[in-house]
mmCIF file of C-alpha atoms and ligand atoms in Angstrom:
data_model
loop_
_atom_site.group_PDB
_atom_site.id
_atom_site.type_symbol
_atom_site.label_atom_id
_atom_site.label_comp_id
_atom_site.label_asym_id
_atom_site.label_seq_id
_atom_site.Cartn_x
_atom_site.Cartn_y
_atom_site.Cartn_z
ATOM 1 C CA UNK A 1 0.000 0.000 0.000
ATOM 2 C CA UNK A 2 1.287 3.471 -0.867
ATOM 3 C CA UNK A 3 2.151 5.395 2.305
ATOM 4 C CA UNK A 4 1.120 9.019 2.006
ATOM 5 C CA UNK A 5 2.770 11.417 4.427
ATOM 6 C CA UNK A 6 1.323 14.698 5.676
ATOM 7 C CA UNK A 7 3.757 16.555 3.391
ATOM 8 C CA UNK A 8 2.560 14.646 0.324
ATOM 9 C CA UNK A 9 -1.059 15.105 1.344
ATOM 10 C CA UNK A 10 -0.608 18.863 1.689
ATOM 11 C CA UNK A 11 1.192 19.144 -1.636
ATOM 12 C CA UNK A 12 -1.675 17.280 -3.294
ATOM 13 C CA UNK A 13 -4.168 19.622 -1.601
ATOM 14 C CA UNK A 14 -2.153 22.560 -2.911
ATOM 15 C CA UNK A 15 -2.130 21.159 -6.466
ATOM 16 C CA UNK A 16 -5.914 20.816 -6.211
ATOM 17 C CA UNK A 17 -6.143 24.483 -5.212
ATOM 18 C CA UNK A 18 -7.323 23.848 -1.652
ATOM 19 C CA UNK A 19 -4.280 25.297 0.086
ATOM 20 C CA UNK A 20 -1.405 27.560 -0.843
ATOM 21 C CA UNK A 21 2.314 27.435 0.020
ATOM 22 C CA UNK A 22 1.899 29.633 3.123
ATOM 23 C CA UNK A 23 -0.943 27.599 4.601
ATOM 24 C CA UNK A 24 0.948 24.413 3.781
ATOM 25 C CA UNK A 25 4.035 25.706 5.591
ATOM 26 C CA UNK A 26 1.890 26.777 8.543
ATOM 27 C CA UNK A 27 0.352 23.318 8.917
ATOM 28 C CA UNK A 28 3.727 21.611 8.497
ATOM 29 C CA UNK A 29 5.251 23.801 11.192
ATOM 30 C CA UNK A 30 2.349 23.115 13.563
ATOM 31 C CA UNK A 31 2.764 19.386 12.856
ATOM 32 C CA UNK A 32 6.485 19.636 13.655
ATOM 33 C CA UNK A 33 5.680 21.352 16.950
ATOM 34 C CA UNK A 34 3.143 18.612 17.707
ATOM 35 C CA UNK A 35 5.879 16.000 17.251
ATOM 36 C CA UNK A 36 8.037 17.841 19.783
ATOM 37 C CA UNK A 37 5.114 18.077 22.229
ATOM 38 C CA UNK A 38 4.442 14.349 21.729
ATOM 39 C CA UNK A 39 8.036 13.547 22.696
ATOM 40 C CA UNK A 40 7.678 15.535 25.938
ATOM 41 C CA UNK A 41 4.254 14.083 26.749
ATOM 42 C CA UNK A 42 5.439 10.508 26.198
ATOM 43 C CA UNK A 43 8.556 10.886 28.370
ATOM 44 C CA UNK A 44 6.436 11.876 31.370
ATOM 45 C CA UNK A 45 8.216 11.497 34.676
ATOM 46 C CA UNK A 46 11.477 10.521 32.916
ATOM 47 C CA UNK A 47 11.822 14.068 31.594
ATOM 48 C CA UNK A 48 10.630 15.691 34.814
ATOM 49 C CA UNK A 49 7.722 17.308 32.965
ATOM 50 C CA UNK A 50 4.851 16.234 35.225
ATOM 51 C CA UNK A 51 3.262 18.402 37.904
ATOM 52 C CA UNK A 52 2.420 22.052 38.381
ATOM 53 C CA UNK A 53 4.472 24.897 36.937
ATOM 54 C CA UNK A 54 3.604 27.053 39.962
ATOM 55 C CA UNK A 55 1.877 29.707 37.815
ATOM 56 C CA UNK A 56 -1.680 30.482 36.659
ATOM 57 C CA UNK A 57 -2.808 31.053 33.060
ATOM 58 C CA UNK A 58 -5.095 33.850 31.826
ATOM 59 C CA UNK A 59 -8.145 31.893 32.932
ATOM 60 C CA UNK A 60 -6.814 31.762 36.498
ATOM 61 C CA UNK A 61 -6.164 28.011 36.181
ATOM 62 C CA UNK A 62 -3.005 26.411 37.561
ATOM 63 C CA UNK A 63 -0.550 25.730 34.741
ATOM 64 C CA UNK A 64 1.092 22.346 34.427
ATOM 65 C CA UNK A 65 4.741 22.197 33.438
ATOM 66 C CA UNK A 66 3.670 20.604 30.161
ATOM 67 C CA UNK A 67 1.185 23.449 29.479
ATOM 68 C CA UNK A 68 4.116 25.854 29.595
ATOM 69 C CA UNK A 69 6.433 23.607 27.554
ATOM 70 C CA UNK A 70 3.816 22.935 24.848
ATOM 71 C CA UNK A 71 3.013 26.637 24.619
ATOM 72 C CA UNK A 72 6.700 27.568 24.202
ATOM 73 C CA UNK A 73 7.197 24.871 21.553
ATOM 74 C CA UNK A 74 4.267 26.149 19.472
ATOM 75 C CA UNK A 75 5.190 29.825 19.799
ATOM 76 C CA UNK A 76 8.859 29.321 18.934
ATOM 77 C CA UNK A 77 8.178 26.938 16.045
ATOM 78 C CA UNK A 78 5.762 29.368 14.409
ATOM 79 C CA UNK A 79 7.548 32.691 14.888
ATOM 80 C CA UNK A 80 10.143 32.653 12.147
ATOM 81 C CA UNK A 81 8.498 31.057 9.063
ATOM 82 C CA UNK A 82 6.985 34.266 7.684
ATOM 83 C CA UNK A 83 3.498 32.776 7.341
ATOM 84 C CA UNK A 84 1.894 34.360 10.416
ATOM 85 C CA UNK A 85 0.882 37.883 11.374
ATOM 86 C CA UNK A 86 0.353 36.951 15.052
ATOM 87 C CA UNK A 87 -0.638 34.145 17.397
ATOM 88 C CA UNK A 88 -2.988 33.671 20.336
ATOM 89 C CA UNK A 89 -2.772 30.973 22.976
ATOM 90 C CA UNK A 90 -4.863 29.800 25.878
ATOM 91 C CA UNK A 91 -1.763 30.264 28.005
ATOM 92 C CA UNK A 92 -1.066 33.883 27.008
ATOM 93 C CA UNK A 93 -3.318 36.820 27.860
ATOM 94 C CA UNK A 94 -2.290 39.187 25.072
ATOM 95 C CA UNK A 95 -1.852 38.619 21.354
ATOM 96 C CA UNK A 96 1.600 37.119 20.710
ATOM 97 C CA UNK A 97 3.373 39.354 18.211
ATOM 98 C CA UNK A 98 5.889 38.041 15.691
ATOM 99 C CA UNK A 99 9.354 39.335 16.668
ATOM 100 C CA UNK A 100 10.592 42.280 14.559
ATOM 101 C CA UNK A 101 13.485 40.346 13.010
ATOM 102 C CA UNK A 102 11.109 37.929 11.254
ATOM 103 C CA UNK A 103 8.791 38.623 8.301
ATOM 104 C CA UNK A 104 5.035 38.679 8.869
ATOM 105 C CA UNK A 105 2.503 36.667 6.850
ATOM 106 C CA UNK A 106 -1.189 36.555 6.082
ATOM 107 C CA UNK A 107 -2.494 34.170 8.745
ATOM 108 C CA UNK A 108 -3.391 34.157 12.424
ATOM 109 C CA UNK A 109 -2.812 31.015 14.482
ATOM 110 C CA UNK A 110 -4.743 30.276 17.680
ATOM 111 C CA UNK A 111 -4.178 27.281 19.918
ATOM 112 C CA UNK A 112 -4.805 25.475 23.142
ATOM 113 C CA UNK A 113 -1.319 23.982 23.511
ATOM 114 C CA UNK A 114 -2.249 21.188 25.906
ATOM 115 C CA UNK A 115 -5.938 20.506 26.321
ATOM 116 C CA UNK A 116 -7.011 18.228 29.159
ATOM 117 C CA UNK A 117 -3.826 18.944 31.038
ATOM 118 C CA UNK A 118 -5.335 17.889 34.375
ATOM 119 C CA UNK A 119 -5.039 14.370 32.887
ATOM 120 C CA UNK A 120 -1.272 14.531 32.391
ATOM 121 C CA UNK A 121 -0.276 13.388 35.845
ATOM 122 C CA UNK A 122 -2.549 10.335 35.622
ATOM 123 C CA UNK A 123 -1.227 9.304 32.194
ATOM 124 C CA UNK A 124 -4.513 9.814 30.325
ATOM 125 C CA UNK A 125 -4.723 11.207 26.788
ATOM 126 C CA UNK A 126 -4.274 14.936 26.274
ATOM 127 C CA UNK A 127 -4.256 16.992 23.086
ATOM 128 C CA UNK A 128 -3.435 20.185 21.207
ATOM 129 C CA UNK A 129 -6.167 22.143 19.384
ATOM 130 C CA UNK A 130 -5.506 24.811 16.741
ATOM 131 C CA UNK A 131 -7.405 27.186 14.493
ATOM 132 C CA UNK A 132 -6.226 29.287 11.535
ATOM 133 C CA UNK A 133 -7.779 32.593 10.475
ATOM 134 C CA UNK A 134 -6.825 35.117 7.807
ATOM 135 C CA UNK A 135 -5.137 38.310 8.964
ATOM 136 C CA UNK A 136 -7.620 41.019 7.908
ATOM 137 C CA UNK A 137 -6.462 43.195 5.039
ATOM 138 C CA UNK A 138 -5.554 46.795 5.714
ATOM 139 C CA UNK A 139 -4.543 46.243 9.350
ATOM 140 C CA UNK A 140 -0.949 47.273 10.164
ATOM 141 C CA UNK A 141 -0.382 46.023 13.708
ATOM 142 C CA UNK A 142 -2.114 42.786 14.697
ATOM 143 C CA UNK A 143 -4.321 43.309 17.737
ATOM 144 C CA UNK A 144 -7.063 41.418 19.558
ATOM 145 C CA UNK A 145 -9.702 42.817 17.180
ATOM 146 C CA UNK A 146 -8.096 41.002 14.207
ATOM 147 C CA UNK A 147 -8.800 37.679 15.886
ATOM 148 C CA UNK A 148 -12.463 38.361 16.648
ATOM 149 C CA UNK A 149 -13.825 36.587 13.568
ATOM 150 C CA UNK A 150 -16.612 34.000 13.705
ATOM 151 C CA UNK A 151 -15.544 30.381 13.398
ATOM 152 C CA UNK A 152 -17.068 30.217 9.910
ATOM 153 C CA UNK A 153 -14.056 32.288 8.788
ATOM 154 C CA UNK A 154 -11.532 29.619 9.791
ATOM 155 C CA UNK A 155 -9.394 28.432 6.884
ATOM 156 C CA UNK A 156 -8.064 25.404 8.737
ATOM 157 C CA UNK A 157 -8.514 23.678 12.066
ATOM 158 C CA UNK A 158 -7.067 20.623 13.695
ATOM 159 C CA UNK A 159 -6.063 18.772 16.779
ATOM 160 C CA UNK A 160 -3.394 16.382 17.960
ATOM 161 C CA UNK A 161 -4.307 13.524 20.254
ATOM 162 C CA UNK A 162 -1.475 12.219 22.423
ATOM 163 C CA UNK A 163 -2.861 8.780 23.203
ATOM 164 C CA UNK A 164 -1.537 5.246 22.706
ATOM 165 C CA UNK A 165 -0.529 6.661 19.306
ATOM 166 C CA UNK A 166 -0.177 10.316 18.369
ATOM 167 C CA UNK A 167 -2.765 11.442 15.832
ATOM 168 C CA UNK A 168 -3.145 14.645 13.872
ATOM 169 C CA UNK A 169 -6.664 15.384 12.641
ATOM 170 C CA UNK A 170 -6.987 18.201 10.167
ATOM 171 C CA UNK A 171 -9.399 20.085 7.945
ATOM 172 C CA UNK A 172 -8.693 22.756 5.378
ATOM 173 C CA UNK A 173 -12.383 22.895 4.456
ATOM 174 C CA UNK A 174 -12.406 19.759 2.334
ATOM 175 C CA UNK A 175 -13.389 17.019 4.769
ATOM 176 C CA UNK A 176 -11.532 15.762 7.826
ATOM 177 C CA UNK A 177 -8.310 13.826 7.480
ATOM 178 C CA UNK A 178 -6.364 11.911 10.120
ATOM 179 C CA UNK A 179 -2.653 11.124 10.286
ATOM 180 C CA UNK A 180 -0.810 8.785 12.645
ATOM 181 C CA UNK A 181 2.695 9.621 13.814
ATOM 182 C CA UNK A 182 5.218 6.986 12.786
ATOM 183 C CA UNK A 183 7.638 7.504 15.680
ATOM 184 C CA UNK A 184 10.533 5.626 14.008
ATOM 185 C CA UNK A 185 10.263 7.579 10.743
ATOM 186 C CA UNK A 186 9.298 10.844 12.463
ATOM 187 C CA UNK A 187 6.513 11.515 9.966
ATOM 188 C CA UNK A 188 2.738 11.726 10.037
ATOM 189 C CA UNK A 189 1.191 9.050 7.797
ATOM 190 C CA UNK A 190 -2.250 9.508 6.220
ATOM 191 C CA UNK A 191 -4.293 6.799 7.944
ATOM 192 C CA UNK A 192 -7.830 8.207 8.270
ATOM 193 C CA UNK A 193 -9.137 9.741 5.015
ATOM 194 C CA UNK A 194 -12.441 11.631 5.039
ATOM 195 C CA UNK A 195 -13.469 10.920 8.617
ATOM 196 C CA UNK A 196 -17.214 11.178 9.215
ATOM 197 C CA UNK A 197 -19.292 11.260 12.380
ATOM 198 C CA UNK A 198 -21.425 8.097 12.338
ATOM 199 C CA UNK A 199 -25.105 9.024 12.179
ATOM 200 C CA UNK A 200 -26.435 6.410 14.593
ATOM 201 C CA UNK A 201 -25.228 6.815 18.109
ATOM 202 C CA UNK A 202 -25.786 5.310 21.526
ATOM 203 C CA UNK A 203 -23.118 7.236 23.423
ATOM 204 C CA UNK A 204 -23.067 10.567 25.171
ATOM 205 C CA UNK A 205 -20.344 12.522 26.950
ATOM 206 C CA UNK A 206 -21.013 15.050 29.694
ATOM 207 C CA UNK A 207 -19.615 15.737 33.147
ATOM 208 C CA UNK A 208 -22.593 14.303 35.053
ATOM 209 C CA UNK A 209 -21.332 15.675 38.371
ATOM 210 C CA UNK A 210 -22.696 19.029 37.161
ATOM 211 C CA UNK A 211 -26.240 17.640 36.708
ATOM 212 C CA UNK A 212 -27.814 19.805 39.391
ATOM 213 C CA UNK A 213 -26.419 22.943 37.738
ATOM 214 C CA UNK A 214 -27.696 22.155 34.211
ATOM 215 C CA UNK A 215 -30.478 24.076 32.521
ATOM 216 C CA UNK A 216 -33.864 22.275 32.071
ATOM 217 C CA UNK A 217 -33.319 21.375 28.360
ATOM 218 C CA UNK A 218 -30.089 19.513 29.177
ATOM 219 C CA UNK A 219 -31.700 17.861 32.234
ATOM 220 C CA UNK A 220 -34.555 16.707 30.019
ATOM 221 C CA UNK A 221 -32.272 15.410 27.248
ATOM 222 C CA UNK A 222 -29.894 13.508 29.556
ATOM 223 C CA UNK A 223 -32.759 12.048 31.610
ATOM 224 C CA UNK A 224 -34.270 10.685 28.389
ATOM 225 C CA UNK A 225 -30.932 9.095 27.469
ATOM 226 C CA UNK A 226 -30.622 7.552 30.931
ATOM 227 C CA UNK A 227 -34.149 6.127 30.731
ATOM 228 C CA UNK A 228 -32.891 4.098 27.761
ATOM 229 C CA UNK A 229 -35.226 1.401 26.433
ATOM 230 C CA UNK A 230 -37.849 2.258 29.043
ATOM 231 C CA UNK A 231 -38.012 5.952 28.054
ATOM 232 C CA UNK A 232 -39.062 7.971 24.983
ATOM 233 C CA UNK A 233 -35.848 7.130 23.097
ATOM 234 C CA UNK A 234 -36.591 3.407 23.176
ATOM 235 C CA UNK A 235 -32.929 2.369 23.237
ATOM 236 C CA UNK A 236 -30.131 2.229 25.794
ATOM 237 C CA UNK A 237 -27.313 4.776 25.760
ATOM 238 C CA UNK A 238 -23.820 4.484 27.199
ATOM 239 C CA UNK A 239 -21.819 7.308 28.774
ATOM 240 C CA UNK A 240 -18.098 8.233 28.477
ATOM 241 C CA UNK A 241 -16.214 11.235 29.877
ATOM 242 C CA UNK A 242 -12.436 11.493 29.500
ATOM 243 C CA UNK A 243 -12.280 15.172 30.532
ATOM 244 C CA UNK A 244 -9.902 15.815 27.623
ATOM 245 C CA UNK A 245 -12.072 17.407 24.955
ATOM 246 C CA UNK A 246 -9.738 16.154 22.235
ATOM 247 C CA UNK A 247 -10.128 12.534 23.344
ATOM 248 C CA UNK A 248 -13.901 12.823 23.721
ATOM 249 C CA UNK A 249 -14.302 14.499 20.318
ATOM 250 C CA UNK A 250 -12.000 11.989 18.657
ATOM 251 C CA UNK A 251 -14.130 9.138 19.979
ATOM 252 C CA UNK A 252 -17.216 10.809 18.512
ATOM 253 C CA UNK A 253 -15.468 11.248 15.151
ATOM 254 C CA UNK A 254 -14.590 7.575 15.219
ATOM 255 C CA UNK A 255 -17.738 5.891 16.500
ATOM 256 C CA UNK A 256 -20.370 8.609 16.882
ATOM 257 C CA UNK A 257 -21.998 10.221 19.866
ATOM 258 C CA UNK A 258 -22.645 13.597 21.408
ATOM 259 C CA UNK A 259 -20.338 15.762 23.538
ATOM 260 C CA UNK A 260 -21.756 18.428 25.820
ATOM 261 C CA UNK A 261 -20.250 21.082 28.026
ATOM 262 C CA UNK A 262 -23.483 23.080 28.230
ATOM 263 C CA UNK A 263 -24.293 26.295 30.024
ATOM 264 C CA UNK A 264 -24.795 25.653 33.735
ATOM 265 C CA UNK A 265 -25.161 27.673 36.918
ATOM 266 C CA UNK A 266 -21.498 27.072 37.828
ATOM 267 C CA UNK A 267 -20.082 28.597 34.656
ATOM 268 C CA UNK A 268 -22.876 31.044 33.733
ATOM 269 C CA UNK A 269 -20.984 34.156 34.857
ATOM 270 C CA UNK A 270 -18.051 33.175 32.603
ATOM 271 C CA UNK A 271 -20.304 32.415 29.610
ATOM 272 C CA UNK A 272 -19.560 28.673 29.612
ATOM 273 C CA UNK A 273 -16.630 26.397 30.373
ATOM 274 C CA UNK A 274 -14.833 25.867 27.062
ATOM 275 C CA UNK A 275 -13.067 28.579 25.088
ATOM 276 C CA UNK A 276 -14.631 29.731 21.853
ATOM 277 C CA UNK A 277 -11.639 30.691 19.740
ATOM 278 C CA UNK A 278 -9.253 27.781 20.252
ATOM 279 C CA UNK A 279 -11.471 24.963 21.533
ATOM 280 C CA UNK A 280 -15.093 25.298 20.373
ATOM 281 C CA UNK A 281 -14.483 26.864 16.936
ATOM 282 C CA UNK A 282 -11.842 24.443 15.634
ATOM 283 C CA UNK A 283 -13.740 21.448 16.986
ATOM 284 C CA UNK A 284 -16.993 22.767 15.496
ATOM 285 C CA UNK A 285 -15.350 23.176 12.079
ATOM 286 C CA UNK A 286 -13.963 19.629 12.248
ATOM 287 C CA UNK A 287 -17.283 18.147 13.363
ATOM 288 C CA UNK A 288 -19.254 20.002 10.663
ATOM 289 C CA UNK A 289 -16.719 19.005 8.023
ATOM 290 C CA UNK A 290 -17.235 15.410 9.186
ATOM 291 C CA UNK A 291 -21.007 15.683 8.698
ATOM 292 C CA UNK A 292 -21.910 16.414 12.331
ATOM 293 C CA UNK A 293 -23.272 19.524 14.029
ATOM 294 C CA UNK A 294 -22.086 21.906 16.731
ATOM 295 C CA UNK A 295 -24.183 24.433 18.651
ATOM 296 C CA UNK A 296 -24.190 26.370 21.898
ATOM 297 C CA UNK A 297 -27.680 24.966 22.502
ATOM 298 C CA UNK A 298 -29.140 28.109 21.003
ATOM 299 C CA UNK A 299 -26.940 28.956 18.040
ATOM 300 C CA UNK A 300 -24.494 27.337 15.598
ATOM 301 C CA UNK A 301 -21.048 27.682 17.190
ATOM 302 C CA UNK A 302 -19.426 28.786 13.927
ATOM 303 C CA UNK A 303 -21.856 31.749 13.772
ATOM 304 C CA UNK A 304 -20.978 33.137 17.213
ATOM 305 C CA UNK A 305 -19.463 36.613 16.845
ATOM 306 C CA UNK A 306 -16.553 36.662 19.313
ATOM 307 C CA UNK A 307 -16.204 39.637 21.633
ATOM 308 C CA UNK A 308 -13.070 38.585 23.490
ATOM 309 C CA UNK A 309 -10.042 36.480 22.647
ATOM 310 C CA UNK A 310 -10.471 34.207 25.648
ATOM 311 C CA UNK A 311 -14.277 34.098 25.508
ATOM 312 C CA UNK A 312 -16.048 30.957 26.699
ATOM 313 C CA UNK A 313 -19.160 29.299 25.227
ATOM 314 C CA UNK A 314 -21.446 26.349 25.912
ATOM 315 C CA UNK A 315 -20.620 23.482 23.548
ATOM 316 C CA UNK A 316 -22.860 20.708 22.201
ATOM 317 C CA UNK A 317 -21.437 18.753 19.273
ATOM 318 C CA UNK A 318 -21.473 15.402 17.515
ATOM 319 C CA UNK A 319 -24.028 13.354 15.592
ATOM 320 C CA UNK A 320 -26.407 15.762 13.858
ATOM 321 C CA UNK A 321 -29.718 14.237 14.961
ATOM 322 C CA UNK A 322 -28.694 14.289 18.639
ATOM 323 C CA UNK A 323 -27.318 17.842 18.504
ATOM 324 C CA UNK A 324 -30.475 18.996 16.729
ATOM 325 C CA UNK A 325 -32.649 17.346 19.371
ATOM 326 C CA UNK A 326 -30.950 18.951 22.376
ATOM 327 C CA UNK A 327 -30.779 22.297 20.540
ATOM 328 C CA UNK A 328 -34.525 22.036 19.853
ATOM 329 C CA UNK A 329 -35.130 21.430 23.585
ATOM 330 C CA UNK A 330 -33.222 24.680 24.296
ATOM 331 C CA UNK A 331 -35.171 26.663 21.720
ATOM 332 C CA UNK A 332 -38.531 25.283 22.872
ATOM 333 C CA UNK A 333 -37.765 26.116 26.490
HETATM 334 P P1 AFP B 401 -7.941 21.236 31.441
HETATM 335 O O1 AFP B 401 -7.088 21.478 30.214
HETATM 336 O O2 AFP B 401 -7.842 22.311 32.455
HETATM 337 O O3 AFP B 401 -7.740 19.854 32.008
HETATM 338 O O4 AFP B 401 -9.481 21.331 30.927
HETATM 339 C C1 AFP B 401 -9.926 20.451 29.972
HETATM 340 C C2 AFP B 401 -11.202 20.934 29.400
HETATM 341 O O5 AFP B 401 -11.084 22.244 28.945
HETATM 342 C C3 AFP B 401 -11.730 20.023 28.281
HETATM 343 O O6 AFP B 401 -10.699 19.405 27.546
HETATM 344 C C4 AFP B 401 -12.596 19.030 28.988
HETATM 345 O O7 AFP B 401 -13.641 18.549 28.193
HETATM 346 C C5 AFP B 401 -13.133 19.814 30.157
HETATM 347 O O8 AFP B 401 -12.220 20.885 30.400
HETATM 348 C C6 AFP B 401 -13.255 18.980 31.389
HETATM 349 O O9 AFP B 401 -13.892 19.703 32.366
HETATM 350 P P2 AFP B 401 -14.319 19.060 33.787
HETATM 351 O O10 AFP B 401 -13.021 18.955 34.566
HETATM 352 O O11 AFP B 401 -15.288 20.028 34.350
HETATM 353 O O12 AFP B 401 -14.889 17.706 33.522
#
């Protein structure tokens, strides 16, 4: 069987007019950074990378050493190539400017360097999520305003899953494609062409410890799932919750299901739990490109007009019929 690497895949996408040299370079550089993060994640205690860094990020959450390392790897890898105008990271409050000695390019890169990092110390899968936007024309100095584009404007989105194998899942607006890292060769191999969210599902993912804080539509929906064969759905459902969004979303891409971090009374004052620009938007683009749906419960995620770089939103995504049902419950209520 012909082994297609990420590089070959991207060149073929470019020949077909779906990417250009700058976007190709951007994705290749992100993939290279992901390989470096994978090395650190897999070494764990041997490299002394577990545990707290002793600092808080912009969200006031304790940073893990690997949060800081992954962030540095992504920033440094992407500064010099000339393809970016600026970057934004979950771990950095302000826009990260490209240093003066490097040329600037036409794209903006946003990322959550290590999603699910509370799972690092217990050796459970974590991930990296990224989103690519165009740098608006006519703007001289990149600022926060340049980033405040709805998710529908993304030109590419992807994630890396550091699990038993390291996977890179990517969309440039032409379906969702998965690559597995061949550790010996050091290259990503095209292993999952045109991934689609299976339509039929019997699995849901939600942090059920928040049940008493949920809004009535989510209470209603989850209760119906739990009632299984004896309830209105007439079939049993199973529940999974990894608490690494990347791992939960990847499972849904592979075998279907619905993922919810809905609005609840605990996170209402923040607007939700997950971040719009570098968690919800890229995952929503991937899920839609794979034939699924993604809403806040009240609105398509990709239509949300961002107001702040580190804005949070409720997230409901996965198999279309399930997402539509729970969204309908919100709109009816
Ligand atoms: P951390 O990166 O702080 O571990 O947060 C992970 C996350 O943003 C997302 O990946 C999970 O789905 C969600 O939070 C888990 O939240 P709970 O800890 O409330 O279950």
